[in-house]
Coordinates of C-alpha atoms in Angstrom, one line a residue:
Chain A
M49 CA 74.1 23.1 -18.2
P50 CA 72.6 22.2 -14.6
I51 CA 68.8 22.9 -14.5
D52 CA 67.3 23.3 -11.1
L53 CA 64.0 21.2 -11.2
R54 CA 62.6 22.4 -8.0
G55 CA 61.3 25.5 -9.5
P56 CA 58.6 26.1 -12.2
L57 CA 61.0 27.9 -14.5
G58 CA 63.5 24.9 -14.0
L59 CA 60.8 22.3 -14.9
T60 CA 59.5 24.4 -18.1
L61 CA 63.0 24.3 -19.4
A62 CA 63.5 20.5 -18.8
L63 CA 60.1 20.0 -20.3
L64 CA 60.7 22.5 -23.1
P65 CA 59.9 20.1 -26.0
V66 CA 56.7 18.9 -24.4
V67 CA 55.6 22.3 -23.7
L68 CA 56.1 23.7 -27.3
L69 CA 54.5 20.8 -28.6
T70 CA 51.4 21.2 -26.3
A71 CA 51.2 24.6 -27.3
W72 CA 51.6 24.1 -31.0
S73 CA 49.0 21.3 -31.0
L74 CA 46.3 23.9 -29.4
V75 CA 47.2 26.2 -32.3
V76 CA 46.7 23.6 -34.9
M77 CA 43.4 22.5 -33.0
L78 CA 42.2 26.0 -33.6
V79 CA 43.3 26.1 -37.1
V80 CA 41.4 23.1 -37.8
A81 CA 38.3 24.3 -36.1
W82 CA 38.2 27.0 -38.9
R83 CA 39.5 24.9 -41.9
H84 CA 38.2 21.5 -42.2
G85 CA 36.2 21.3 -45.4
S86 CA 38.7 20.0 -48.1
E87 CA 41.8 18.0 -48.7
A88 CA 43.9 20.8 -48.9
D89 CA 42.8 21.8 -45.4
S90 CA 43.7 18.6 -44.0
R91 CA 47.1 18.8 -45.7
L92 CA 47.5 22.1 -44.1
A93 CA 47.1 20.6 -40.7
G94 CA 49.6 17.8 -41.7
W95 CA 52.2 20.1 -42.4
L96 CA 51.6 22.4 -39.6
S97 CA 51.8 19.2 -37.4
V98 CA 55.3 18.3 -38.7
A99 CA 56.3 21.9 -38.2
G100 CA 55.4 21.7 -34.7
I101 CA 57.2 18.2 -34.3
L102 CA 60.1 19.6 -36.0
G103 CA 60.3 22.6 -33.5
A104 CA 60.1 20.0 -30.7
A105 CA 63.0 18.2 -31.9
G106 CA 65.0 21.3 -32.2
A107 CA 64.3 21.9 -28.5
T108 CA 65.1 18.4 -27.6
L109 CA 68.3 18.6 -29.5
W110 CA 69.2 21.9 -27.9
L111 CA 68.6 20.6 -24.4
W112 CA 71.0 17.5 -25.3
L113 CA 73.7 19.3 -26.9
A114 CA 73.6 22.2 -24.2
G115 CA 74.2 19.2 -21.7
A116 CA 71.3 19.6 -19.7
E117 CA 71.5 17.9 -16.4
S118 CA 69.5 18.2 -13.2
A119 CA 71.2 20.1 -10.1
G120 CA 70.6 18.5 -6.9
Q121 CA 67.3 16.9 -5.7
P122 CA 65.7 14.4 -7.9
H123 CA 62.6 15.5 -9.4
M124 CA 59.7 14.6 -11.8
V125 CA 61.6 14.4 -15.0
Y126 CA 64.8 12.8 -16.3
L127 CA 67.4 14.9 -18.0
D128 CA 69.7 12.4 -19.4
E129 CA 71.1 11.0 -22.8
Y130 CA 68.6 8.1 -22.8
R131 CA 65.6 10.1 -22.5
F132 CA 66.7 12.8 -25.4
V133 CA 67.6 9.9 -27.7
S134 CA 64.3 8.0 -27.1
E135 CA 62.4 11.3 -27.4
L136 CA 64.1 12.2 -30.7
L137 CA 63.0 8.8 -31.9
I138 CA 59.3 9.3 -30.9
L139 CA 59.4 12.8 -32.6
F140 CA 60.8 10.9 -35.9
I141 CA 58.0 8.4 -35.6
A142 CA 55.4 11.1 -35.2
G143 CA 56.7 13.2 -38.0
A144 CA 56.9 10.3 -40.4
T145 CA 53.5 9.1 -39.3
C146 CA 52.1 12.6 -40.2
L147 CA 53.8 12.5 -43.5
L148 CA 52.7 9.0 -44.5
S149 CA 49.1 9.9 -43.5
L150 CA 49.1 12.9 -46.0
R151 CA 47.7 11.3 -49.1
F152 CA 46.1 8.4 -47.3
L153 CA 43.5 10.3 -45.6
G154 CA 42.2 11.9 -48.7
K155 CA 42.7 8.6 -50.6
Q156 CA 40.3 6.9 -47.9
R157 CA 37.9 9.9 -47.8
L158 CA 38.8 10.4 -44.1
L159 CA 38.6 14.3 -44.2
A160 CA 39.0 15.1 -40.5
P161 CA 42.0 17.0 -39.7
E162 CA 41.4 16.5 -36.1
Y163 CA 43.5 13.3 -37.1
Y164 CA 46.8 15.3 -36.8
V165 CA 45.9 17.0 -33.5
L166 CA 45.3 13.5 -32.2
V167 CA 48.7 12.3 -33.4
L168 CA 50.3 15.4 -31.6
F169 CA 48.3 14.8 -28.5
A170 CA 49.3 11.1 -28.6
T171 CA 53.3 12.2 -29.2
I172 CA 53.0 14.5 -26.0
G173 CA 52.0 11.4 -24.0
M174 CA 54.8 9.5 -25.3
Q175 CA 57.3 12.3 -24.6
L176 CA 56.1 12.5 -21.1
M177 CA 56.4 8.8 -20.6
V178 CA 59.9 8.5 -21.6
A179 CA 60.9 11.7 -19.8
S180 CA 59.0 10.9 -16.3
A181 CA 61.0 10.0 -13.3
D182 CA 57.7 9.8 -11.2
F183 CA 54.7 7.3 -11.3
I184 CA 52.3 10.2 -11.3
L185 CA 53.8 11.7 -14.7
L186 CA 54.2 8.3 -16.2
F187 CA 50.5 7.8 -15.5
I188 CA 49.5 10.9 -17.1
G189 CA 51.6 10.4 -20.1
L190 CA 50.4 7.0 -20.7
E191 CA 46.7 8.1 -20.5
V192 CA 47.3 10.9 -22.7
M193 CA 48.9 8.7 -25.1
S194 CA 46.3 5.8 -25.0
I195 CA 43.4 8.1 -24.9
S196 CA 44.4 9.8 -28.0
V197 CA 45.5 6.5 -29.9
Y198 CA 42.0 5.0 -29.0
V199 CA 40.3 7.5 -30.9
L200 CA 43.0 7.4 -33.9
A201 CA 42.2 3.3 -33.9
G202 CA 38.6 4.3 -34.6
F203 CA 39.4 7.1 -36.7
D204 CA 37.8 5.6 -39.9
R205 CA 34.5 5.0 -37.8
F206 CA 32.2 4.3 -41.1
R207 CA 34.1 1.2 -41.3
R208 CA 33.0 -1.7 -38.9
S209 CA 36.6 -3.2 -38.3
S210 CA 38.0 0.1 -37.4
A211 CA 35.2 1.0 -35.0
E212 CA 35.7 -2.5 -33.4
A213 CA 39.4 -2.3 -33.1
A214 CA 39.0 1.1 -31.4
L215 CA 36.5 -0.5 -28.9
K216 CA 38.7 -3.5 -28.2
Y217 CA 41.7 -1.3 -27.8
F218 CA 39.8 0.9 -25.5
L219 CA 38.4 -1.8 -23.0
V220 CA 41.8 -3.9 -23.1
G221 CA 43.7 -0.6 -22.4
A222 CA 41.5 0.7 -19.7
F223 CA 41.7 -2.7 -18.0
A224 CA 45.6 -2.6 -18.2
S225 CA 45.7 0.7 -16.9
A226 CA 43.7 -0.1 -13.9
F227 CA 46.2 -2.9 -13.4
L228 CA 49.0 -0.7 -13.7
L229 CA 47.4 1.8 -11.3
Y230 CA 46.7 -0.7 -8.6
G231 CA 50.5 -1.6 -8.9
I232 CA 51.6 2.0 -8.4
A233 CA 49.3 2.2 -5.5
L234 CA 50.7 -0.8 -3.8
V235 CA 54.0 0.5 -4.4
Y236 CA 53.2 3.8 -2.9
G237 CA 51.8 1.9 0.1
A238 CA 55.0 -0.2 0.5
T239 CA 57.4 3.1 0.2
G240 CA 55.6 6.0 0.6
Q241 CA 57.1 7.4 -2.5
T242 CA 55.9 7.6 -6.2
H243 CA 59.4 8.8 -7.5
F244 CA 61.4 6.0 -9.1
I245 CA 64.6 6.4 -7.5
L246 CA 63.3 7.2 -4.1
I247 CA 61.3 4.0 -4.2
G248 CA 64.3 2.2 -5.1
Q249 CA 66.3 3.8 -2.0
Q250 CA 63.3 2.7 0.2
L251 CA 63.1 -0.7 -1.3
A252 CA 66.9 -1.4 -0.9
G253 CA 66.8 -0.5 2.8
S254 CA 63.9 -2.8 3.8
D255 CA 63.2 -6.5 3.4
R256 CA 60.7 -7.3 0.5
S257 CA 57.5 -6.5 1.9
L258 CA 54.5 -8.2 0.3
L259 CA 52.8 -5.0 -0.6
A260 CA 55.9 -4.1 -2.8
R261 CA 56.0 -7.5 -4.4
M262 CA 52.3 -7.5 -5.4
G263 CA 52.9 -3.8 -6.7
L264 CA 55.5 -4.9 -8.8
A265 CA 53.6 -8.1 -10.1
L266 CA 50.5 -5.9 -10.9
L267 CA 52.9 -3.2 -12.7
L268 CA 54.3 -5.8 -14.9
V269 CA 51.0 -7.0 -16.1
G270 CA 50.1 -3.5 -17.0
F271 CA 53.2 -2.9 -18.8
A272 CA 53.1 -6.5 -20.5
F273 CA 49.4 -5.5 -22.0
K274 CA 50.6 -2.3 -23.3
T275 CA 53.7 -3.8 -25.0
A276 CA 51.6 -6.7 -26.3
A277 CA 53.6 -9.2 -24.8
V278 CA 52.2 -12.9 -24.5
P279 CA 49.9 -14.0 -22.8
F280 CA 48.7 -10.3 -22.8
H281 CA 48.5 -9.9 -26.5
M282 CA 45.1 -10.9 -27.6
W283 CA 44.2 -7.5 -28.6
A284 CA 46.9 -6.6 -30.6
P285 CA 46.3 -8.5 -34.0
D286 CA 42.6 -7.3 -34.5
V287 CA 43.4 -3.7 -33.3
Y288 CA 46.5 -3.5 -35.7
D289 CA 44.5 -5.0 -38.5
G290 CA 41.4 -2.9 -38.1
A291 CA 43.1 0.4 -37.4
P292 CA 43.9 2.6 -40.3
T293 CA 47.1 1.6 -41.7
P294 CA 49.5 4.9 -40.7
V295 CA 47.9 4.5 -37.1
T296 CA 48.9 0.8 -37.0
G297 CA 52.4 2.1 -37.9
F298 CA 52.1 4.7 -35.2
M299 CA 51.1 2.2 -32.7
A300 CA 53.5 -0.6 -33.4
T301 CA 56.4 1.9 -33.1
G302 CA 55.6 4.9 -31.1
V303 CA 53.4 3.2 -28.5
K304 CA 56.1 0.3 -28.0
T305 CA 59.0 2.7 -27.7
A306 CA 57.4 4.7 -25.1
A307 CA 56.1 1.6 -23.1
F308 CA 59.5 0.1 -23.3
V309 CA 61.7 3.0 -22.2
A310 CA 59.3 3.5 -19.3
L311 CA 59.6 -0.1 -18.3
V312 CA 63.3 0.0 -18.5
R313 CA 63.5 2.9 -16.4
V314 CA 60.9 1.7 -13.6
L315 CA 62.8 -1.6 -13.4
A316 CA 66.4 0.0 -13.5
D317 CA 65.7 2.7 -11.0
A318 CA 62.8 1.7 -8.7
F319 CA 63.2 -2.1 -8.7
P320 CA 66.9 -2.7 -8.8
T321 CA 66.9 -4.8 -5.8
F322 CA 64.2 -7.0 -6.8
A323 CA 65.9 -8.4 -10.2
S324 CA 65.7 -11.9 -8.7
L325 CA 62.0 -11.6 -8.5
W326 CA 61.2 -9.6 -12.0
Q327 CA 63.8 -11.2 -14.2
P328 CA 62.1 -14.9 -14.2
I329 CA 58.8 -13.1 -15.2
I330 CA 60.6 -11.1 -17.9
A331 CA 62.3 -14.1 -19.3
V332 CA 59.0 -16.1 -19.5
L333 CA 57.1 -13.2 -21.0
A334 CA 60.1 -12.8 -23.6
V335 CA 60.1 -16.5 -24.6
A336 CA 56.2 -16.7 -24.9
S337 CA 56.3 -13.7 -27.0
M338 CA 59.0 -14.8 -29.2
V339 CA 57.5 -18.4 -29.8
V340 CA 54.0 -17.6 -30.0
G341 CA 54.5 -14.2 -32.1
N342 CA 56.7 -16.0 -34.8
V343 CA 54.7 -19.3 -34.8
V344 CA 51.3 -17.6 -35.4
A345 CA 52.6 -15.0 -37.8
L346 CA 53.3 -18.2 -40.3
A347 CA 49.5 -18.7 -40.5
Q348 CA 48.5 -15.0 -41.5
G349 CA 47.4 -14.3 -45.0
S350 CA 46.9 -10.3 -44.2
L351 CA 50.1 -8.3 -44.3
K352 CA 48.8 -6.3 -41.4
R353 CA 48.1 -9.2 -39.1
M354 CA 51.3 -10.6 -40.1
L355 CA 53.2 -7.6 -39.0
A356 CA 50.9 -7.5 -36.0
Y357 CA 52.2 -11.1 -34.8
S358 CA 55.7 -10.2 -35.8
S359 CA 55.6 -7.0 -33.7
I360 CA 54.7 -9.4 -30.7
A361 CA 57.8 -11.5 -31.6
H362 CA 59.9 -8.2 -31.3
A363 CA 58.4 -7.2 -28.0
G364 CA 59.8 -10.6 -27.3
Y365 CA 63.3 -9.7 -28.4
L366 CA 63.1 -6.3 -26.8
L367 CA 62.1 -7.9 -23.4
V368 CA 65.3 -10.2 -23.8
G369 CA 67.6 -6.7 -23.4
V370 CA 65.1 -5.6 -20.5
W371 CA 65.8 -9.0 -18.8
T372 CA 69.5 -8.5 -18.7
A373 CA 69.3 -5.3 -16.4
T374 CA 72.9 -4.1 -17.5
D375 CA 74.1 -0.9 -19.3
M376 CA 74.7 -2.9 -22.4
G377 CA 71.3 -4.5 -22.4
R378 CA 69.6 -1.2 -22.1
A379 CA 71.8 0.2 -24.6
A380 CA 70.8 -2.9 -26.9
V381 CA 67.0 -2.0 -26.0
L382 CA 67.4 1.4 -27.3
L383 CA 69.2 0.4 -30.3
Y384 CA 66.9 -2.1 -31.3
L385 CA 63.9 0.2 -30.8
I386 CA 65.6 2.4 -33.2
A387 CA 66.1 -0.3 -35.8
Y388 CA 62.7 -1.8 -35.4
S389 CA 60.6 1.6 -35.5
I390 CA 62.4 3.0 -38.5
T391 CA 62.0 -0.1 -40.5
S392 CA 58.4 -0.9 -39.3
L393 CA 57.5 2.6 -40.3
A394 CA 58.7 2.2 -43.7
A395 CA 56.8 -1.1 -44.0
F396 CA 53.7 0.3 -42.9
G397 CA 54.0 3.4 -45.2
I398 CA 54.4 0.9 -48.1
I399 CA 51.5 -1.1 -47.1
T400 CA 49.6 2.3 -46.7
A401 CA 50.5 3.1 -50.4
V402 CA 49.4 -0.2 -51.8
E403 CA 46.0 -0.4 -49.9
R404 CA 43.1 -0.1 -52.2
V405 CA 40.3 2.4 -51.4
G406 CA 37.8 1.2 -48.7
S407 CA 39.6 -2.2 -48.6
R408 CA 40.0 -3.7 -45.2
T409 CA 43.4 -4.9 -45.4
V410 CA 46.2 -5.8 -47.6
M411 CA 46.5 -9.7 -48.5
L412 CA 49.6 -11.5 -49.5
E413 CA 47.8 -11.9 -53.0
D414 CA 47.6 -8.1 -53.3
V415 CA 51.3 -7.7 -53.6
E416 CA 52.0 -10.3 -56.3
G417 CA 53.8 -8.8 -59.3
F418 CA 54.5 -5.7 -57.2
F419 CA 58.5 -5.7 -58.2
R420 CA 57.3 -5.3 -62.0
V421 CA 55.1 -2.3 -61.7
R422 CA 56.9 -0.5 -58.7
P423 CA 60.5 -1.9 -58.6
W424 CA 61.8 0.9 -55.8
G425 CA 58.8 0.4 -53.8
A426 CA 59.2 -3.4 -53.9
L427 CA 63.0 -3.2 -53.2
S428 CA 62.2 -0.9 -50.2
M429 CA 59.6 -3.3 -48.8
G430 CA 62.3 -6.0 -49.2
V431 CA 65.2 -4.4 -47.4
C432 CA 62.4 -3.5 -44.6
L433 CA 61.4 -7.2 -44.3
L434 CA 65.2 -8.5 -44.3
S435 CA 65.9 -6.0 -41.6
L436 CA 63.0 -7.1 -39.4
L437 CA 64.2 -10.5 -40.3
G438 CA 67.7 -9.8 -39.0
F439 CA 69.5 -10.3 -42.1
P440 CA 73.2 -9.4 -42.0
G441 CA 74.0 -6.1 -43.7
T442 CA 70.7 -4.5 -42.4
F443 CA 70.2 -2.8 -39.2
G444 CA 67.9 -5.0 -37.8
F445 CA 70.9 -7.5 -37.6
I446 CA 73.1 -4.9 -35.7
G447 CA 70.2 -4.5 -33.3
K448 CA 69.6 -8.1 -32.6
W449 CA 73.2 -8.9 -32.5
Y450 CA 73.6 -6.5 -29.5
L451 CA 70.5 -8.0 -27.8
M452 CA 71.9 -11.6 -28.1
T453 CA 75.4 -10.4 -26.9
A454 CA 73.8 -8.5 -23.9
A455 CA 72.1 -11.9 -23.0
I456 CA 75.2 -14.1 -23.7
D457 CA 77.1 -11.6 -21.5
R458 CA 74.7 -12.4 -18.5
N459 CA 75.2 -16.2 -19.3
Q460 CA 71.7 -16.6 -20.4
L461 CA 72.2 -18.9 -23.4
L462 CA 68.6 -20.0 -23.5
L463 CA 67.2 -16.7 -24.3
A464 CA 69.5 -15.9 -27.0
V465 CA 69.0 -19.5 -28.6
V466 CA 65.2 -18.8 -28.5
M467 CA 65.8 -15.7 -30.2
G468 CA 68.0 -17.1 -32.8
L469 CA 65.4 -20.0 -33.6
G470 CA 62.6 -17.3 -33.6
S471 CA 64.5 -15.3 -36.2
L472 CA 65.1 -18.4 -38.3
V473 CA 61.1 -19.2 -38.0
S474 CA 60.4 -15.6 -39.1
L475 CA 61.9 -16.5 -42.2
G476 CA 59.0 -18.3 -43.1
Y477 CA 56.7 -15.4 -43.2
Y478 CA 58.9 -12.8 -44.5
L479 CA 60.4 -14.4 -47.3
P480 CA 56.8 -15.3 -48.9
V481 CA 56.3 -11.6 -49.1
V482 CA 59.4 -10.9 -51.0
M483 CA 58.8 -13.8 -53.2
A484 CA 55.1 -12.8 -54.0
M485 CA 56.6 -9.3 -54.8
T486 CA 59.4 -10.5 -57.3
M487 CA 58.5 -13.8 -58.5
K488 CA 54.7 -14.0 -59.3
P489 CA 52.7 -12.0 -61.9
E490 CA 50.1 -9.7 -61.1
R491 CA 46.7 -11.0 -60.7
T492 CA 45.0 -8.5 -63.1
P493 CA 46.6 -6.2 -65.4
D494 CA 45.7 -3.2 -63.4
A495 CA 46.1 -4.7 -60.0
H496 CA 48.6 -2.0 -58.9
R497 CA 46.8 1.0 -60.4
Q498 CA 45.9 2.3 -57.2
V499 CA 49.1 2.3 -55.8
L500 CA 49.8 6.0 -54.4
F501 CA 53.1 7.1 -53.1
S502 CA 53.3 10.8 -52.3
R503 CA 56.2 12.7 -52.3
A504 CA 56.5 13.0 -48.6
A505 CA 56.0 9.3 -48.1
K506 CA 58.7 8.6 -50.9
A507 CA 61.0 10.7 -48.9
I508 CA 60.3 9.1 -45.5
I509 CA 60.7 5.6 -47.1
A510 CA 63.8 6.3 -48.9
V511 CA 65.4 7.8 -45.7
A512 CA 64.3 4.7 -43.7
V513 CA 65.8 2.3 -46.2
L514 CA 69.0 4.2 -46.7
V515 CA 69.6 4.6 -42.7
N516 CA 68.8 0.9 -42.5
L517 CA 71.7 -0.1 -44.9
L518 CA 73.9 2.5 -43.6
F519 CA 73.9 1.4 -40.2
G520 CA 73.8 -2.0 -41.4
V521 CA 77.0 -2.1 -42.6
W522 CA 78.7 0.9 -40.5
P523 CA 76.9 0.7 -37.1
R524 CA 79.7 2.2 -35.1
K525 CA 78.2 5.7 -34.6
V526 CA 74.6 4.7 -33.5
V527 CA 75.9 1.8 -31.3
D528 CA 78.3 4.1 -29.4
L529 CA 75.2 6.6 -29.1
A530 CA 73.1 4.1 -27.6
L531 CA 75.9 2.8 -25.3
S532 CA 76.8 6.4 -24.1
A533 CA 73.1 7.1 -23.5
S534 CA 72.7 4.0 -21.3
Q535 CA 75.8 4.7 -19.4
H536 CA 74.7 8.3 -18.8
M537 CA 71.4 7.1 -17.5
S538 CA 73.0 4.8 -15.1
A539 CA 75.4 7.6 -14.0
Q540 CA 72.8 10.0 -13.4
T541 CA 71.1 7.5 -11.2
A542 CA 74.1 6.8 -9.1
R543 CA 74.7 10.5 -8.5
R544 CA 71.6 11.5 -7.3
P545 CA 71.6 12.2 -3.6
A546 CA 68.9 10.9 -1.2
G547 CA 66.5 13.4 0.2
D548 CA 62.7 14.3 0.4
R549 CA 61.2 16.4 -2.0
Chain B
M12 CA 43.1 9.8 16.8
P13 CA 40.4 7.8 15.0
P14 CA 40.9 3.9 15.2
D15 CA 43.4 2.4 12.6
L16 CA 41.3 1.7 9.4
L17 CA 44.1 0.8 7.1
G18 CA 43.7 -3.0 7.0
P19 CA 40.0 -3.1 6.5
T20 CA 40.1 -0.3 3.9
L21 CA 42.7 -2.1 1.9
A22 CA 40.7 -5.3 2.1
L23 CA 37.6 -3.5 0.7
S24 CA 39.6 -2.0 -1.9
G25 CA 41.1 -5.4 -2.8
I26 CA 37.6 -6.9 -2.8
L27 CA 36.2 -4.1 -5.1
F28 CA 39.3 -4.6 -7.6
S29 CA 38.6 -8.4 -7.5
I30 CA 35.0 -7.8 -8.5
G31 CA 35.9 -5.4 -11.0
V32 CA 38.4 -8.0 -12.5
L33 CA 36.0 -10.7 -12.5
G34 CA 33.4 -8.8 -14.0
A35 CA 35.6 -7.5 -16.8
L36 CA 36.4 -11.2 -17.6
L37 CA 33.1 -12.7 -17.2
R38 CA 30.6 -10.3 -18.5
R39 CA 29.9 -9.6 -22.6
N40 CA 28.3 -6.2 -22.7
A41 CA 30.6 -3.3 -23.3
I42 CA 29.0 -1.1 -21.0
I43 CA 29.0 -3.4 -18.1
L44 CA 32.5 -4.2 -19.0
F45 CA 33.4 -0.5 -18.8
M46 CA 31.7 -0.1 -15.5
C47 CA 33.9 -2.8 -14.1
V48 CA 36.9 -1.0 -15.2
E49 CA 35.6 2.1 -13.5
L50 CA 35.1 0.0 -10.4
M51 CA 38.8 -1.1 -10.5
L52 CA 39.8 2.4 -10.7
N53 CA 37.9 3.5 -7.8
A54 CA 39.3 0.5 -6.0
V55 CA 42.8 1.9 -6.7
N56 CA 41.5 5.4 -5.5
L57 CA 40.4 3.9 -2.2
A58 CA 43.9 2.3 -1.6
F59 CA 45.5 5.6 -2.7
V60 CA 43.4 7.7 0.0
A61 CA 44.1 4.9 2.7
F62 CA 47.9 5.1 2.0
A63 CA 47.7 9.1 2.0
R64 CA 46.8 9.2 5.6
Y65 CA 50.1 7.9 6.4
Y66 CA 52.5 9.5 3.7
G67 CA 50.9 12.7 3.1
F68 CA 49.5 14.5 0.1
G69 CA 51.1 12.4 -2.8
G70 CA 48.4 9.9 -2.8
H71 CA 45.7 12.5 -2.6
V72 CA 47.2 14.2 -5.8
L73 CA 47.0 11.0 -7.6
V74 CA 43.5 10.2 -6.8
F75 CA 42.6 13.5 -8.5
F76 CA 44.5 12.7 -11.4
V77 CA 43.0 9.2 -11.6
M78 CA 39.2 10.6 -11.2
T79 CA 40.3 13.3 -14.2
V80 CA 41.6 10.5 -16.3
A81 CA 38.7 8.3 -15.8
A82 CA 36.3 11.0 -16.9
A83 CA 38.2 11.6 -20.0
E84 CA 38.3 7.9 -20.8
A85 CA 34.6 7.8 -20.0
A86 CA 33.9 10.5 -22.8
V87 CA 36.0 8.9 -25.5
G88 CA 34.9 5.3 -24.8
L89 CA 31.1 5.9 -24.7
A90 CA 31.6 7.9 -28.0
I91 CA 33.6 4.8 -29.4
M92 CA 30.7 2.7 -28.4
L93 CA 28.2 4.8 -30.0
A94 CA 30.2 4.7 -33.3
L95 CA 30.2 0.8 -32.7
F96 CA 26.4 0.7 -32.1
R97 CA 25.6 2.4 -35.4
H98 CA 27.2 -0.4 -37.1
N99 CA 26.1 -3.6 -35.2
Q100 CA 23.0 -2.2 -33.2
T101 CA 24.4 -4.2 -30.3
L102 CA 27.3 -3.9 -27.6
D103 CA 27.2 -7.5 -26.9
L104 CA 30.9 -8.7 -27.2
Q105 CA 29.8 -12.1 -28.2
D106 CA 28.8 -10.6 -31.6
I107 CA 31.8 -8.4 -31.8
N108 CA 34.3 -11.1 -31.3
L109 CA 36.6 -9.2 -28.9
L110 CA 38.9 -11.8 -27.6
H111 CA 39.4 -13.4 -30.8
G112 CA 43.2 -13.2 -31.2

């Protein structure tokens, strides 16, 4: 189904999932303005948000199955499988975050249903980021997402650590946005374009001007901050630790997915001719992230901090896929984003359930003896940690396997080896959690009395664990999906004619 | 046709951006830090306006978006600072331990 992106009607159709969710989030905001007193009202807002997200996912699926593609001129948004798959992943993350928060907000006395409205706004920003084919739209999506997440990080404002996390995230995020913007400005100055593909065509025809090179460097700094790659990661552990746990899960998965998809797009479409310039930078970032993330995670006692450092290491793994600049590599990035997001969400969901009222975080000692009291919960956590580790038979292994294969295909053994060693080191911090859960007795007899899994959270965690195991042993379908998505993406890029907008 | 001011304008924009970066890295007060970030954003705006003279409206459009976003950011940022001030009675980042990794 070709869609003409020049007219307002075509653009609305191409952005239908975003438009629907925006309209619905305004409705939810109105509902919340009237009903915001009790826990029931908060839960109503949560279920309304889930309904809106399902609607947006339906619209995305419809566009995908109808074979939507742009007719003629390139314009603001992409219409290809890569976008649809990543958009569905983001909607899944948002829906799961809402479901995991349902009981949490009541438990922690955070009775402000605006929480769900902010999650919806952040989701809209992420959708725009993965759909954008133009720096203007990318910037707006990024800011809509970031500003909502700043507030979410500080949502538990009566707790000092949450407010600190929000301030830290806000200052670092605004600082990073300014770098990204200056990069956009310089690239615009070098080419006169803000559209990725048109920039790529302009840059292919000319020699590498200083402006474009500086612009690319500044863009990479901005993206490195947003994806929490070493050495731009200092904010991540404190922010992940201080934010309310479901929000941490949302940041670690949704923000990362959106930023990585945007990064892949920018490098593939706007700077394909600059590969010899950005590949070394990405490789350094990847190695540094894998080493620092994995090593520092060993020393963490708090589970949230440990997962924060492990998410830095996972950003490093993903950067290996970005480095390859091949269809295979881009497919591996998408595949790993799916595996990592689903697994991390479930892990943070379980930590959410374990967390005590008013407590700052969950320490390793707090999960001792968890298996005896909650066997299914402990088992799910074990599967998630093994998948993050990349244990054979889980989805995480498949993701890592394809990332490594993509790197080896480009004759880059070093990155693949560092990745393998990093995974080996990560045994040292994932296994102690499993051992604490299964082999040690509870600290106190009523240690796990406050553990609270809502039915919705149970369902989400069960789905995540089953998907993990299913794709771990039978990955054909999802691998084919990622491969065809990334081939579709590069085919669309190649097909597009030159021309002014 | 007025004289070509692209070079000087870009230089000014680069200097402003550098002042912003240095300030953000060296100063310890959250409000001052935020002002430095705003300075960086305005340096970006200056660069966009300078380039837009050559390339047409795209740059001007972006300037308006940047200004709008900066305003939204200020609203949220000041609210966050207020929330933290209630806990700490200070916005000095030395006490808040901002760069502790």
